[in-house]
């Protein structure tokens, strides 16, 4: 066992450095996302979800770097990644709206001007929805109409439609 560590000491040290940098980046991104969430008065749970998305992305990049450190052949990685992406691509093609809604949820976190409690109107060709924002989740937004009906509206559709602010923080009434 000690022969293995002495033989691969440089690779192990470089891998530890990559993992250390990963954890530092994870902390920094988490702090930045929480600070943005706090400044925009966004729920902490939403900030944690967005930070988790970024952490997973950085972790995958760190794993790729560690694979290069240990000398994994690029051709082998190409075969593995093309197979994995083919399977993921088929799965996401079958449910493309999930990926679209998650991406829209991240965009809404950083740039959506309305907050929980605001009364909004969503304009569409066939209908208009006038409701209070009750919750903003990863896949959909929960809207509560005046008659008490709960509407779950997909995040990707919210980015495609015109939205008007009717009343700021309608819950404070």
Tab-separated table of C-alpha atoms in Angstrom:
chain	number	residue	atom	x	y	z
A	1	UNK	CA	0.000	0.000	0.000
A	2	UNK	CA	2.830	2.386	0.827
A	3	UNK	CA	4.385	1.548	-2.546
A	4	UNK	CA	1.209	2.781	-4.261
A	5	UNK	CA	1.310	6.097	-2.389
A	6	UNK	CA	5.001	6.627	-3.064
A	7	UNK	CA	4.559	5.730	-6.731
A	8	UNK	CA	1.583	8.080	-7.251
A	9	UNK	CA	2.448	10.763	-4.710
A	10	UNK	CA	2.429	13.644	-7.237
A	11	UNK	CA	-0.932	12.585	-8.666
A	12	UNK	CA	-2.475	12.266	-5.212
A	13	UNK	CA	-1.162	15.682	-4.141
A	14	UNK	CA	-2.471	17.285	-7.358
A	15	UNK	CA	-5.855	15.602	-6.848
A	16	UNK	CA	-6.044	16.890	-3.280
A	17	UNK	CA	-5.244	20.391	-4.562
A	18	UNK	CA	-8.024	20.122	-7.175
A	19	UNK	CA	-10.492	18.954	-4.510
A	20	UNK	CA	-9.400	21.784	-2.198
A	21	UNK	CA	-9.970	24.320	-4.985
A	22	UNK	CA	-13.357	22.699	-5.662
A	23	UNK	CA	-14.432	23.150	-2.028
A	24	UNK	CA	-13.199	26.764	-1.989
A	25	UNK	CA	-15.135	27.497	-5.213
A	26	UNK	CA	-18.193	25.755	-3.792
A	27	UNK	CA	-18.064	27.967	-0.689
A	28	UNK	CA	-17.510	31.141	-2.710
A	29	UNK	CA	-20.342	30.378	-5.133
A	30	UNK	CA	-22.617	29.452	-2.235
A	31	UNK	CA	-21.868	32.766	-0.519
A	32	UNK	CA	-22.390	34.733	-3.742
A	33	UNK	CA	-25.711	33.020	-4.511
A	34	UNK	CA	-26.922	33.520	-0.921
A	35	UNK	CA	-25.875	37.185	-1.030
A	36	UNK	CA	-27.767	37.685	-4.292
A	37	UNK	CA	-30.760	35.893	-2.793
A	38	UNK	CA	-30.621	38.023	0.346
A	39	UNK	CA	-30.320	41.272	-1.629
A	40	UNK	CA	-33.318	40.308	-3.767
A	41	UNK	CA	-35.226	38.966	-0.718
A	42	UNK	CA	-35.457	35.477	-2.200
A	43	UNK	CA	-36.156	32.446	-0.036
A	44	UNK	CA	-33.076	30.706	1.354
A	45	UNK	CA	-34.301	27.347	0.015
A	46	UNK	CA	-34.297	28.687	-3.548
A	47	UNK	CA	-30.781	30.041	-3.090
A	48	UNK	CA	-29.619	26.648	-1.825
A	49	UNK	CA	-31.074	24.883	-4.873
A	50	UNK	CA	-29.334	27.241	-7.301
A	51	UNK	CA	-26.052	26.905	-5.364
A	52	UNK	CA	-26.423	23.111	-5.549
A	53	UNK	CA	-26.785	23.266	-9.344
A	54	UNK	CA	-23.523	25.201	-9.595
A	55	UNK	CA	-21.782	22.872	-7.113
A	56	UNK	CA	-22.671	19.794	-9.140
A	57	UNK	CA	-21.345	21.433	-12.313
A	58	UNK	CA	-18.059	22.376	-10.654
A	59	UNK	CA	-17.749	18.890	-9.129
A	60	UNK	CA	-18.087	17.275	-12.558
A	61	UNK	CA	-15.365	19.557	-13.893
A	62	UNK	CA	-13.140	18.642	-10.909
A	63	UNK	CA	-13.674	14.929	-11.623
A	64	UNK	CA	-12.660	15.496	-15.234
A	65	UNK	CA	-9.481	17.285	-14.128
A	66	UNK	CA	-8.641	14.475	-11.675
A	67	UNK	CA	-9.126	11.926	-14.458
A	68	UNK	CA	-6.569	13.834	-16.542
A	69	UNK	CA	-4.187	13.971	-13.571
A	70	UNK	CA	-4.281	10.184	-13.231
A	71	UNK	CA	-3.545	9.822	-16.930
A	72	UNK	CA	-6.852	8.602	-18.251
A	73	UNK	CA	-6.613	8.414	-22.017
A	74	UNK	CA	-8.604	11.124	-23.807
A	75	UNK	CA	-10.005	8.547	-26.238
A	76	UNK	CA	-11.405	6.558	-23.304
A	77	UNK	CA	-13.021	9.689	-21.871
A	78	UNK	CA	-14.562	10.518	-25.239
A	79	UNK	CA	-16.171	7.075	-25.405
A	80	UNK	CA	-17.452	7.312	-21.831
A	81	UNK	CA	-18.791	10.866	-22.181
A	82	UNK	CA	-20.385	10.238	-25.574
A	83	UNK	CA	-22.166	7.187	-24.174
A	84	UNK	CA	-23.300	9.012	-21.061
A	85	UNK	CA	-24.425	12.080	-23.001
A	86	UNK	CA	-26.286	9.897	-25.510
A	87	UNK	CA	-28.237	8.269	-22.687
A	88	UNK	CA	-28.823	11.591	-20.922
A	89	UNK	CA	-29.779	13.205	-24.234
A	90	UNK	CA	-32.393	10.554	-24.909
A	91	UNK	CA	-33.753	10.858	-21.395
A	92	UNK	CA	-33.884	14.650	-21.574
A	93	UNK	CA	-35.365	14.603	-25.064
A	94	UNK	CA	-38.177	12.483	-23.685
A	95	UNK	CA	-38.678	15.056	-20.938
A	96	UNK	CA	-37.111	18.198	-22.390
A	97	UNK	CA	-39.504	20.411	-20.473
A	98	UNK	CA	-37.906	19.388	-17.183
A	99	UNK	CA	-34.513	20.666	-18.306
A	100	UNK	CA	-36.121	23.776	-19.750
A	101	UNK	CA	-37.981	24.487	-16.503
A	102	UNK	CA	-34.886	23.951	-14.335
A	103	UNK	CA	-32.873	26.303	-16.547
A	104	UNK	CA	-35.704	28.829	-16.427
A	105	UNK	CA	-35.804	28.473	-12.632
A	106	UNK	CA	-32.125	29.464	-12.453
A	107	UNK	CA	-32.751	32.432	-14.770
A	108	UNK	CA	-35.743	33.491	-12.662
A	109	UNK	CA	-33.593	33.339	-9.531
A	110	UNK	CA	-31.152	35.901	-10.897
A	111	UNK	CA	-33.386	38.160	-12.988
A	112	UNK	CA	-37.078	37.806	-12.093
A	113	UNK	CA	-38.232	41.231	-10.848
A	114	UNK	CA	-41.212	39.922	-8.865
A	115	UNK	CA	-41.154	38.286	-5.456
A	116	UNK	CA	-43.344	36.021	-3.372
A	117	UNK	CA	-46.388	38.000	-2.310
A	118	UNK	CA	-46.558	40.191	-5.419
A	119	UNK	CA	-49.781	40.166	-7.414
A	120	UNK	CA	-49.075	39.742	-11.124
A	121	UNK	CA	-50.947	39.367	-14.389
A	122	UNK	CA	-49.658	36.936	-17.020
A	123	UNK	CA	-50.727	37.923	-20.531
A	124	UNK	CA	-51.358	35.223	-23.129
A	125	UNK	CA	-53.286	35.158	-26.408
A	126	UNK	CA	-56.012	32.851	-25.100
A	127	UNK	CA	-56.215	33.940	-21.454
A	128	UNK	CA	-54.910	36.159	-18.690
A	129	UNK	CA	-54.000	34.974	-15.220
A	130	UNK	CA	-54.188	37.422	-12.345
A	131	UNK	CA	-52.871	35.963	-9.104
A	132	UNK	CA	-50.522	36.366	-6.157
A	133	UNK	CA	-47.134	34.618	-6.274
A	134	UNK	CA	-47.228	32.054	-3.479
A	135	UNK	CA	-44.001	30.165	-4.188
A	136	UNK	CA	-41.284	30.002	-6.846
A	137	UNK	CA	-39.838	26.523	-7.257
A	138	UNK	CA	-37.308	24.832	-9.519
A	139	UNK	CA	-39.864	23.688	-12.105
A	140	UNK	CA	-42.886	25.917	-11.620
A	141	UNK	CA	-44.302	28.959	-9.912
A	142	UNK	CA	-47.317	28.673	-7.599
A	143	UNK	CA	-49.946	31.349	-8.095
A	144	UNK	CA	-52.999	31.865	-5.880
A	145	UNK	CA	-56.057	33.442	-7.509
A	146	UNK	CA	-58.458	35.682	-5.580
A	147	UNK	CA	-61.035	32.876	-5.436
A	148	UNK	CA	-58.465	30.614	-3.701
A	149	UNK	CA	-57.543	28.447	-6.693
A	150	UNK	CA	-53.908	27.366	-6.846
A	151	UNK	CA	-52.266	27.527	-10.272
A	152	UNK	CA	-48.918	25.917	-11.001
A	153	UNK	CA	-47.380	27.686	-13.964
A	154	UNK	CA	-44.213	26.341	-15.650
A	155	UNK	CA	-41.110	28.510	-15.298
A	156	UNK	CA	-40.255	28.310	-18.994
A	157	UNK	CA	-43.719	29.643	-19.933
A	158	UNK	CA	-43.319	32.499	-17.458
A	159	UNK	CA	-40.201	33.649	-19.300
A	160	UNK	CA	-42.048	33.567	-22.633
A	161	UNK	CA	-45.088	35.625	-21.603
A	162	UNK	CA	-45.544	39.262	-20.713
A	163	UNK	CA	-45.997	39.765	-16.970
A	164	UNK	CA	-47.410	42.876	-15.322
A	165	UNK	CA	-47.030	43.797	-11.660
A	166	UNK	CA	-50.409	44.696	-10.209
A	167	UNK	CA	-49.590	45.039	-6.523
A	168	UNK	CA	-46.406	44.735	-4.461
A	169	UNK	CA	-46.595	42.179	-1.624
A	170	UNK	CA	-50.331	41.493	-1.685
A	171	UNK	CA	-49.940	39.206	1.384
A	172	UNK	CA	-49.419	42.215	3.669
A	173	UNK	CA	-53.070	43.277	3.384
